mmCIF file of C-alpha atoms and ligand atoms in Angstrom:
data_model
loop_
_atom_site.group_PDB
_atom_site.id
_atom_site.type_symbol
_atom_site.label_atom_id
_atom_site.label_comp_id
_atom_site.label_asym_id
_atom_site.label_seq_id
_atom_site.Cartn_x
_atom_site.Cartn_y
_atom_site.Cartn_z
ATOM 1 C CA MET J 1 60.590 -59.745 -54.495
ATOM 2 C CA PRO J 2 62.697 -59.781 -57.538
ATOM 3 C CA VAL J 3 62.035 -56.427 -60.098
ATOM 4 C CA SER J 4 60.971 -58.910 -62.671
ATOM 5 C CA SER J 5 57.895 -60.523 -60.247
ATOM 6 C CA LEU J 6 56.901 -56.918 -59.305
ATOM 7 C CA ARG J 7 56.209 -56.099 -62.910
ATOM 8 C CA PHE J 8 53.575 -58.927 -62.852
ATOM 9 C CA ALA J 9 52.332 -57.988 -59.451
ATOM 10 C CA ALA J 10 51.691 -54.771 -59.983
ATOM 11 C CA PRO J 11 48.706 -54.801 -62.415
ATOM 12 C CA ALA J 12 47.119 -57.568 -59.723
ATOM 13 C CA LEU J 13 47.532 -55.071 -57.125
ATOM 14 C CA ALA J 14 46.027 -52.117 -58.807
ATOM 15 C CA ALA J 15 42.903 -54.438 -59.413
ATOM 16 C CA ALA J 16 42.982 -55.669 -55.697
ATOM 17 C CA TRP J 17 42.922 -52.153 -54.897
ATOM 18 C CA VAL J 18 40.186 -51.142 -57.126
ATOM 19 C CA ILE J 19 37.904 -53.938 -55.692
ATOM 20 C CA ALA J 20 38.781 -53.019 -52.406
ATOM 21 C CA ALA J 21 37.666 -49.328 -52.853
ATOM 22 C CA ALA J 22 34.559 -50.422 -54.408
ATOM 23 C CA ALA J 23 33.787 -52.613 -51.488
ATOM 24 C CA ALA J 24 34.550 -49.968 -49.145
ATOM 25 C CA HIS J 25 31.981 -47.654 -51.310
ATOM 26 C CA ALA J 26 29.662 -50.402 -51.033
ATOM 27 C CA GLN J 27 29.904 -50.473 -47.439
ATOM 28 C CA GLN J 28 29.330 -47.089 -46.755
ATOM 29 C CA PRO J 29 26.270 -46.993 -44.323
ATOM 30 C CA ARG J 30 23.277 -45.437 -46.311
ATOM 31 C CA PRO J 31 22.225 -42.274 -44.431
ATOM 32 C CA ALA J 32 19.234 -42.824 -42.611
ATOM 33 C CA LEU J 33 16.542 -40.794 -44.315
ATOM 34 C CA ASP J 34 13.514 -39.513 -42.208
ATOM 35 C CA VAL J 35 11.334 -39.952 -45.345
ATOM 36 C CA HIS J 36 11.910 -41.746 -48.925
ATOM 37 C CA PHE J 37 12.040 -40.137 -51.986
ATOM 38 C CA VAL J 38 8.642 -39.729 -53.858
ATOM 39 C CA PRO J 39 8.608 -36.822 -56.430
ATOM 40 C CA THR J 40 5.798 -34.157 -56.527
ATOM 41 C CA PRO J 41 3.803 -34.377 -59.752
ATOM 42 C CA GLU J 42 4.919 -31.302 -61.874
ATOM 43 C CA GLN J 43 1.571 -30.135 -61.921
ATOM 44 C CA VAL J 44 1.616 -29.628 -57.994
ATOM 45 C CA VAL J 45 5.061 -28.248 -58.353
ATOM 46 C CA ASP J 46 3.599 -25.487 -60.680
ATOM 47 C CA ARG J 47 0.748 -24.447 -58.252
ATOM 48 C CA MET J 48 2.590 -24.763 -55.114
ATOM 49 C CA LEU J 49 5.158 -22.230 -56.447
ATOM 50 C CA GLN J 50 2.077 -20.032 -58.050
ATOM 51 C CA MET J 51 0.446 -19.828 -54.272
ATOM 52 C CA ALA J 52 3.930 -18.468 -52.999
ATOM 53 C CA GLY J 53 3.931 -16.115 -55.543
ATOM 54 C CA VAL J 54 7.443 -16.893 -56.385
ATOM 55 C CA THR J 55 9.351 -14.405 -58.719
ATOM 56 C CA ASP J 56 12.954 -13.631 -59.784
ATOM 57 C CA LYS J 57 13.452 -11.768 -56.458
ATOM 58 C CA ASP J 58 13.040 -14.841 -54.307
ATOM 59 C CA PHE J 59 15.404 -17.659 -52.903
ATOM 60 C CA VAL J 60 13.628 -21.046 -52.801
ATOM 61 C CA ILE J 61 14.799 -23.714 -50.621
ATOM 62 C CA ASP J 62 13.354 -27.287 -50.756
ATOM 63 C CA LEU J 63 13.791 -29.299 -47.836
ATOM 64 C CA GLY J 64 14.320 -32.836 -49.156
ATOM 65 C CA SER J 65 14.634 -31.991 -52.539
ATOM 66 C CA GLY J 66 14.948 -35.410 -54.113
ATOM 67 C CA ASP J 67 15.642 -35.064 -57.982
ATOM 68 C CA GLY J 68 15.737 -31.140 -57.592
ATOM 69 C CA ARG J 69 12.441 -30.536 -59.516
ATOM 70 C CA ILE J 70 10.772 -27.913 -57.014
ATOM 71 C CA VAL J 71 14.187 -25.573 -57.141
ATOM 72 C CA ILE J 72 14.782 -26.071 -60.946
ATOM 73 C CA THR J 73 11.112 -25.413 -61.978
ATOM 74 C CA ALA J 74 11.458 -22.296 -59.389
ATOM 75 C CA ALA J 75 14.459 -21.138 -61.629
ATOM 76 C CA GLN J 76 13.266 -22.302 -64.991
ATOM 77 C CA LYS J 77 9.407 -20.775 -65.099
ATOM 78 C CA PHE J 78 9.754 -18.135 -62.477
ATOM 79 C CA GLY J 79 13.160 -16.841 -62.569
ATOM 80 C CA ALA J 80 14.132 -17.399 -58.814
ATOM 81 C CA ARG J 81 17.319 -18.841 -57.288
ATOM 82 C CA GLY J 82 17.464 -21.738 -54.793
ATOM 83 C CA MET J 83 18.896 -24.478 -53.358
ATOM 84 C CA GLY J 84 17.863 -28.123 -52.511
ATOM 85 C CA VAL J 85 18.989 -30.002 -49.414
ATOM 86 C CA ASP J 86 18.897 -33.766 -49.436
ATOM 87 C CA LEU J 87 20.556 -36.684 -47.146
ATOM 88 C CA ASP J 88 20.532 -39.157 -49.901
ATOM 89 C CA PRO J 89 23.846 -38.529 -52.160
ATOM 90 C CA GLU J 90 22.239 -40.426 -55.334
ATOM 91 C CA ARG J 91 19.308 -37.662 -55.064
ATOM 92 C CA ILE J 92 22.072 -34.869 -55.077
ATOM 93 C CA LYS J 93 23.776 -36.734 -58.265
ATOM 94 C CA GLU J 94 20.416 -36.859 -60.022
ATOM 95 C CA ALA J 95 19.490 -33.420 -59.140
ATOM 96 C CA ASN J 96 23.015 -31.948 -60.247
ATOM 97 C CA ALA J 97 22.484 -33.654 -63.361
ATOM 98 C CA ASN J 98 18.903 -32.339 -63.907
ATOM 99 C CA ARG J 99 20.144 -28.318 -63.158
ATOM 100 C CA GLN J 100 22.592 -28.881 -66.016
ATOM 101 C CA LYS J 101 19.772 -30.628 -68.512
ATOM 102 C CA ALA J 102 17.542 -27.690 -67.445
ATOM 103 C CA GLY J 103 20.067 -25.143 -67.990
ATOM 104 C CA VAL J 104 19.991 -23.382 -64.436
ATOM 105 C CA ALA J 105 23.174 -24.432 -63.079
ATOM 106 C CA GLU J 106 24.019 -20.663 -62.352
ATOM 107 C CA LYS J 107 20.572 -20.088 -60.495
ATOM 108 C CA VAL J 108 20.525 -23.262 -58.306
ATOM 109 C CA GLU J 109 22.752 -25.819 -55.939
ATOM 110 C CA PHE J 110 22.048 -28.834 -54.390
ATOM 111 C CA ARG J 111 23.794 -30.001 -51.030
ATOM 112 C CA GLN J 112 23.969 -33.120 -49.416
ATOM 113 C CA GLN J 113 22.898 -32.396 -45.847
ATOM 114 C CA ASN J 114 20.319 -32.568 -43.137
ATOM 115 C CA LEU J 115 17.580 -30.353 -43.643
ATOM 116 C CA PHE J 116 17.191 -30.006 -40.002
ATOM 117 C CA GLU J 117 20.667 -28.727 -39.985
ATOM 118 C CA THR J 118 20.279 -26.318 -42.844
ATOM 119 C CA ASP J 119 20.787 -22.598 -42.316
ATOM 120 C CA LEU J 120 17.277 -21.470 -43.731
ATOM 121 C CA SER J 121 17.829 -17.602 -43.329
ATOM 122 C CA LYS J 122 18.305 -17.019 -46.833
ATOM 123 C CA ALA J 123 15.169 -18.498 -47.732
ATOM 124 C CA THR J 124 12.361 -16.059 -48.872
ATOM 125 C CA VAL J 125 10.307 -19.225 -50.039
ATOM 126 C CA LEU J 126 10.634 -22.622 -48.369
ATOM 127 C CA THR J 127 8.971 -25.709 -49.977
ATOM 128 C CA MET J 128 8.619 -29.337 -48.577
ATOM 129 C CA TYR J 129 7.046 -32.855 -49.326
ATOM 130 C CA LEU J 130 7.980 -34.601 -46.219
ATOM 131 C CA LEU J 131 5.237 -36.320 -43.254
ATOM 132 C CA PRO J 132 3.012 -34.794 -41.062
ATOM 133 C CA ARG J 133 5.615 -35.381 -37.734
ATOM 134 C CA LEU J 134 8.326 -33.756 -39.694
ATOM 135 C CA ASN J 135 6.506 -30.669 -40.385
ATOM 136 C CA LEU J 136 5.540 -30.852 -36.943
ATOM 137 C CA GLN J 137 9.288 -31.059 -35.765
ATOM 138 C CA LEU J 138 10.216 -27.931 -38.028
ATOM 139 C CA ARG J 139 7.403 -25.765 -37.149
ATOM 140 C CA PRO J 140 9.197 -24.041 -34.109
ATOM 141 C CA THR J 141 12.096 -23.398 -36.707
ATOM 142 C CA LEU J 142 9.894 -22.091 -39.353
ATOM 143 C CA LEU J 143 7.709 -19.664 -37.147
ATOM 144 C CA ASP J 144 11.171 -18.197 -36.070
ATOM 145 C CA LEU J 145 11.898 -17.432 -39.683
ATOM 146 C CA LYS J 146 12.057 -13.637 -40.768
ATOM 147 C CA PRO J 147 8.080 -12.625 -40.764
ATOM 148 C CA GLY J 148 6.846 -12.563 -44.464
ATOM 149 C CA THR J 149 8.779 -15.808 -45.472
ATOM 150 C CA ARG J 150 6.238 -17.858 -47.359
ATOM 151 C CA LEU J 151 6.056 -21.921 -47.154
ATOM 152 C CA ALA J 152 4.588 -24.238 -49.424
ATOM 153 C CA SER J 153 3.658 -27.857 -48.453
ATOM 154 C CA HIS J 154 2.619 -30.563 -50.461
ATOM 155 C CA ALA J 155 0.240 -33.322 -48.824
ATOM 156 C CA PHE J 156 0.776 -32.508 -45.364
ATOM 157 C CA ASP J 157 -0.254 -29.292 -43.060
ATOM 158 C CA MET J 158 1.460 -28.112 -39.999
ATOM 159 C CA GLY J 159 -1.259 -29.036 -37.221
ATOM 160 C CA ASP J 160 -2.975 -26.275 -35.647
ATOM 161 C CA TRP J 161 -1.024 -23.929 -37.533
ATOM 162 C CA ARG J 162 -3.709 -23.454 -39.989
ATOM 163 C CA ALA J 163 -2.756 -22.674 -43.781
ATOM 164 C CA ASP J 164 -3.630 -19.297 -45.311
ATOM 165 C CA ARG J 165 -4.446 -20.939 -48.146
ATOM 166 C CA HIS J 166 -5.188 -24.630 -49.024
ATOM 167 C CA GLU J 167 -5.675 -26.219 -52.629
ATOM 168 C CA LYS J 168 -6.414 -29.665 -54.156
ATOM 169 C CA ILE J 169 -4.638 -30.072 -57.166
ATOM 170 C CA ASP J 170 -5.665 -33.620 -58.960
ATOM 171 C CA GLY J 171 -6.523 -34.973 -55.495
ATOM 172 C CA ARG J 172 -3.254 -33.849 -53.825
ATOM 173 C CA ASP J 173 -3.374 -31.351 -51.157
ATOM 174 C CA ALA J 174 -1.064 -28.227 -51.469
ATOM 175 C CA TYR J 175 -0.959 -25.720 -48.271
ATOM 176 C CA PHE J 176 0.660 -22.259 -48.099
ATOM 177 C CA TRP J 177 1.597 -20.184 -45.164
ATOM 178 C CA VAL J 178 3.020 -16.578 -44.452
ATOM 179 C CA VAL J 179 5.532 -16.549 -41.487
ATOM 180 C CA PRO J 180 3.697 -14.220 -38.994
ATOM 181 C CA ALA J 181 5.483 -11.581 -36.999
ATOM 182 C CA LYS J 182 5.629 -11.921 -33.307
ATOM 183 C CA VAL J 183 3.074 -9.647 -31.730
ATOM 184 C CA ASN J 184 2.097 -11.369 -28.391
ATOM 185 C CA GLY J 185 1.821 -8.907 -25.449
ATOM 186 C CA THR J 186 1.259 -5.522 -24.441
ATOM 187 C CA TRP J 187 2.240 -2.444 -26.470
ATOM 188 C CA GLN J 188 2.052 1.375 -25.962
ATOM 189 C CA ILE J 189 0.469 2.998 -28.892
ATOM 190 C CA GLU J 190 0.807 6.684 -29.687
ATOM 191 C CA ASP J 191 -1.711 8.290 -32.484
ATOM 192 C CA GLY J 192 -1.197 11.967 -32.611
ATOM 193 C CA ASN J 193 -1.767 13.511 -29.069
ATOM 194 C CA SER J 194 -3.495 10.430 -27.684
ATOM 195 C CA LYS J 195 -1.985 7.180 -25.828
ATOM 196 C CA PHE J 196 -3.299 3.981 -25.143
ATOM 197 C CA GLU J 197 -2.044 0.343 -24.631
ATOM 198 C CA ILE J 198 -3.150 -2.951 -26.447
ATOM 199 C CA ASP J 199 -3.212 -6.325 -25.007
ATOM 200 C CA VAL J 200 -2.528 -8.945 -27.853
ATOM 201 C CA ALA J 201 -3.203 -12.726 -27.469
ATOM 202 C CA GLN J 202 -1.453 -14.192 -30.545
ATOM 203 C CA ARG J 203 -2.116 -17.562 -32.081
ATOM 204 C CA TYR J 204 -0.014 -18.134 -35.274
ATOM 205 C CA GLN J 205 -1.331 -15.659 -37.680
ATOM 206 C CA THR J 206 -4.282 -14.636 -35.755
ATOM 207 C CA PHE J 207 -4.616 -12.531 -32.514
ATOM 208 C CA GLU J 208 -7.226 -11.150 -30.253
ATOM 209 C CA GLY J 209 -6.836 -8.404 -27.433
ATOM 210 C CA VAL J 210 -8.392 -5.540 -25.958
ATOM 211 C CA ALA J 211 -7.390 -1.803 -26.313
ATOM 212 C CA ARG J 212 -7.222 0.256 -23.027
ATOM 213 C CA ALA J 213 -6.926 3.959 -22.285
ATOM 214 C CA GLY J 214 -7.726 5.253 -18.741
ATOM 215 C CA ASN J 215 -10.569 3.157 -17.268
ATOM 216 C CA VAL J 216 -12.032 2.499 -20.935
ATOM 217 C CA THR J 217 -11.083 -0.837 -22.281
ATOM 218 C CA VAL J 218 -12.397 -1.905 -25.283
ATOM 219 C CA PRO J 219 -11.893 -5.301 -27.610
ATOM 220 C CA LEU J 220 -9.696 -4.873 -30.725
ATOM 221 C CA ARG J 221 -11.874 -5.750 -34.131
ATOM 222 C CA GLU J 222 -10.990 -6.632 -37.485
ATOM 223 C CA THR J 223 -7.736 -8.092 -36.777
ATOM 224 C CA SER J 224 -5.367 -9.351 -39.122
ATOM 225 C CA LEU J 225 -1.535 -10.419 -39.285
ATOM 226 C CA ARG J 226 -0.202 -11.191 -42.740
ATOM 227 C CA GLY J 227 4.040 -11.710 -42.395
ATOM 228 C CA ASP J 228 4.681 -8.017 -40.593
ATOM 229 C CA GLU J 229 1.762 -6.312 -41.694
ATOM 230 C CA ILE J 230 -0.655 -6.077 -38.898
ATOM 231 C CA ARG J 231 -4.335 -4.348 -38.754
ATOM 232 C CA PHE J 232 -6.793 -3.681 -35.948
ATOM 233 C CA VAL J 233 -9.647 -1.311 -35.452
ATOM 234 C CA THR J 234 -10.570 -0.108 -31.877
ATOM 235 C CA GLU J 235 -13.369 2.259 -30.760
ATOM 236 C CA LEU J 236 -11.978 3.915 -27.639
ATOM 237 C CA GLU J 237 -14.389 6.928 -28.256
ATOM 238 C CA SER J 238 -17.892 5.725 -28.719
ATOM 239 C CA GLY J 239 -19.263 5.899 -32.327
ATOM 240 C CA LYS J 240 -15.567 7.044 -33.587
ATOM 241 C CA PRO J 241 -13.636 3.731 -34.639
ATOM 242 C CA ARG J 242 -10.292 4.037 -35.628
ATOM 243 C CA GLU J 243 -8.541 1.717 -38.258
ATOM 244 C CA PHE J 244 -4.430 1.033 -37.570
ATOM 245 C CA ARG J 245 -2.455 -0.302 -40.042
ATOM 246 C CA GLY J 246 1.396 -1.014 -39.398
ATOM 247 C CA ARG J 247 4.542 -2.724 -40.133
ATOM 248 C CA VAL J 248 6.147 -4.837 -37.271
ATOM 249 C CA ASN J 249 9.481 -4.573 -36.701
ATOM 250 C CA GLY J 250 10.872 -6.378 -33.818
ATOM 251 C CA ASN J 251 9.760 -4.547 -30.835
ATOM 252 C CA LYS J 252 8.407 -1.357 -32.865
ATOM 253 C CA ILE J 253 5.297 -1.234 -35.030
ATOM 254 C CA GLU J 254 5.624 1.792 -37.699
ATOM 255 C CA ALA J 255 2.489 2.904 -39.605
ATOM 256 C CA LEU J 256 2.031 1.473 -43.079
ATOM 257 C CA PRO J 257 1.235 4.481 -45.809
ATOM 258 C CA PRO J 258 -2.554 4.795 -46.591
ATOM 259 C CA GLU J 259 -3.741 2.622 -49.156
ATOM 260 C CA ALA J 260 -4.548 3.560 -52.507
ATOM 261 C CA GLY J 261 -7.254 5.884 -52.635
ATOM 262 C CA GLY J 262 -6.358 7.772 -49.623
ATOM 263 C CA PRO J 263 -6.715 7.002 -46.090
ATOM 264 C CA GLN J 264 -10.486 6.877 -44.936
ATOM 265 C CA ALA J 265 -11.401 9.642 -42.157
ATOM 266 C CA ASN J 266 -11.024 7.191 -39.479
ATOM 267 C CA THR J 267 -7.471 5.728 -40.287
ATOM 268 C CA ALA J 268 -4.904 6.376 -38.299
ATOM 269 C CA ILE J 269 -2.055 7.776 -40.339
ATOM 270 C CA SER J 270 1.005 8.449 -38.196
ATOM 271 C CA TRP J 271 0.687 6.293 -35.292
ATOM 272 C CA ARG J 272 3.803 4.159 -33.868
ATOM 273 C CA ALA J 273 3.693 1.280 -30.795
ATOM 274 C CA ALA J 274 6.650 -0.044 -28.616
ATOM 275 C CA LYS J 275 6.561 -3.245 -27.111
ATOM 276 C CA ALA J 276 5.939 -2.890 -23.421
ATOM 277 C CA GLN J 277 9.029 -4.242 -21.273
HETATM 278 C C1 SAM D 301 9.252 -37.097 -50.442
HETATM 279 S S1 SAM D 301 10.662 -36.774 -51.100
HETATM 280 C C2 SAM D 301 10.537 -35.081 -51.954
HETATM 281 C C3 SAM D 301 11.379 -34.778 -52.939
HETATM 282 C C4 SAM D 301 11.189 -33.323 -53.591
HETATM 283 N N1 SAM D 301 10.722 -32.049 -52.540
HETATM 284 C C5 SAM D 301 9.496 -33.569 -54.341
HETATM 285 O O1 SAM D 301 8.831 -32.798 -53.643
HETATM 286 O O2 SAM D 301 9.705 -33.986 -55.398
HETATM 287 C C6 SAM D 301 11.810 -36.709 -49.930
HETATM 288 C C7 SAM D 301 13.185 -36.320 -49.736
HETATM 289 O O3 SAM D 301 13.670 -36.008 -48.541
HETATM 290 C C8 SAM D 301 15.129 -36.666 -48.535
HETATM 291 N N2 SAM D 301 15.521 -36.754 -47.012
HETATM 292 C C9 SAM D 301 14.781 -37.641 -45.842
HETATM 293 N N3 SAM D 301 15.255 -37.246 -44.992
HETATM 294 C C10 SAM D 301 16.147 -36.091 -44.762
HETATM 295 C C11 SAM D 301 16.818 -35.289 -44.162
HETATM 296 N N4 SAM D 301 16.675 -35.493 -42.675
HETATM 297 N N5 SAM D 301 17.488 -34.433 -44.848
HETATM 298 C C12 SAM D 301 17.547 -34.033 -45.900
HETATM 299 N N6 SAM D 301 16.790 -34.721 -46.760
HETATM 300 C C13 SAM D 301 16.123 -35.887 -46.365
HETATM 301 C C14 SAM D 301 14.601 -37.848 -49.199
HETATM 302 O O4 SAM D 301 15.899 -38.299 -49.533
HETATM 303 C C15 SAM D 301 13.654 -37.444 -50.225
HETATM 304 O O5 SAM D 301 14.674 -37.431 -51.430
#
């Protein structure tokens, strides 16, 4: 082609390239979403974050973050840092614009990625507004998070993992859980000079069991498990109930310091437990 013709062809070529690029962009398959975007009303967002007790010490991850409102509110009103993940690039664009507008760009980020492939280990609080089957799909991953991690879900529960708290806000459901430590099994306990075993049968954040010393077996009473904090009462010596409060750390339990007001006469203050192999 003579040089003079090229001069006329160049703008046409550039225009053709722009049209082709736009067409290629339009043809990019939209990501297959597990649930469509429906925003959580602001008053429900506020309440979910209050139920989870969010503070400036927290890192909040919203699974399927939409326009970013939950993580942005956590930063703006509660001082938290956080991250939202969403598969839809349009939502990420919108959330990024919103975090700039809200002046929390330093505290929060949004990533275009699948919530099921997201590393959740940094979260102290997780929020979600998904679907019942997605909550159930996530449940094993959530139960494996660090004990004490707090979860808040708009609209949907976790099946038979009952919520620690459930509230209605303007007809909407909000649920709250604390991830419980894993305490199922047999533990050997040292309490001063005495030693005994407990057998624990755990179901999410509740458990029952027995304490055994020699040929005496008694039920565990007043059991509670909140995150890594465990409590139970045994009465291996008749008429002498003993209260145990401790912090679970993997295969060990260490006594918790006595509660304000001093320990009760029947509180074990320097006890420890180890999981039987
Ligand atoms: C019901 S909206 C909730 C938005 C926001 N969390 C709120 O409560 O306002 C669910 C969001 O999940 C996103 N989503 C759907 N499937 C996803 C997946 N597999 N990974 C990440 N995000 C997903 C959708 O694009 C949508 O923005």
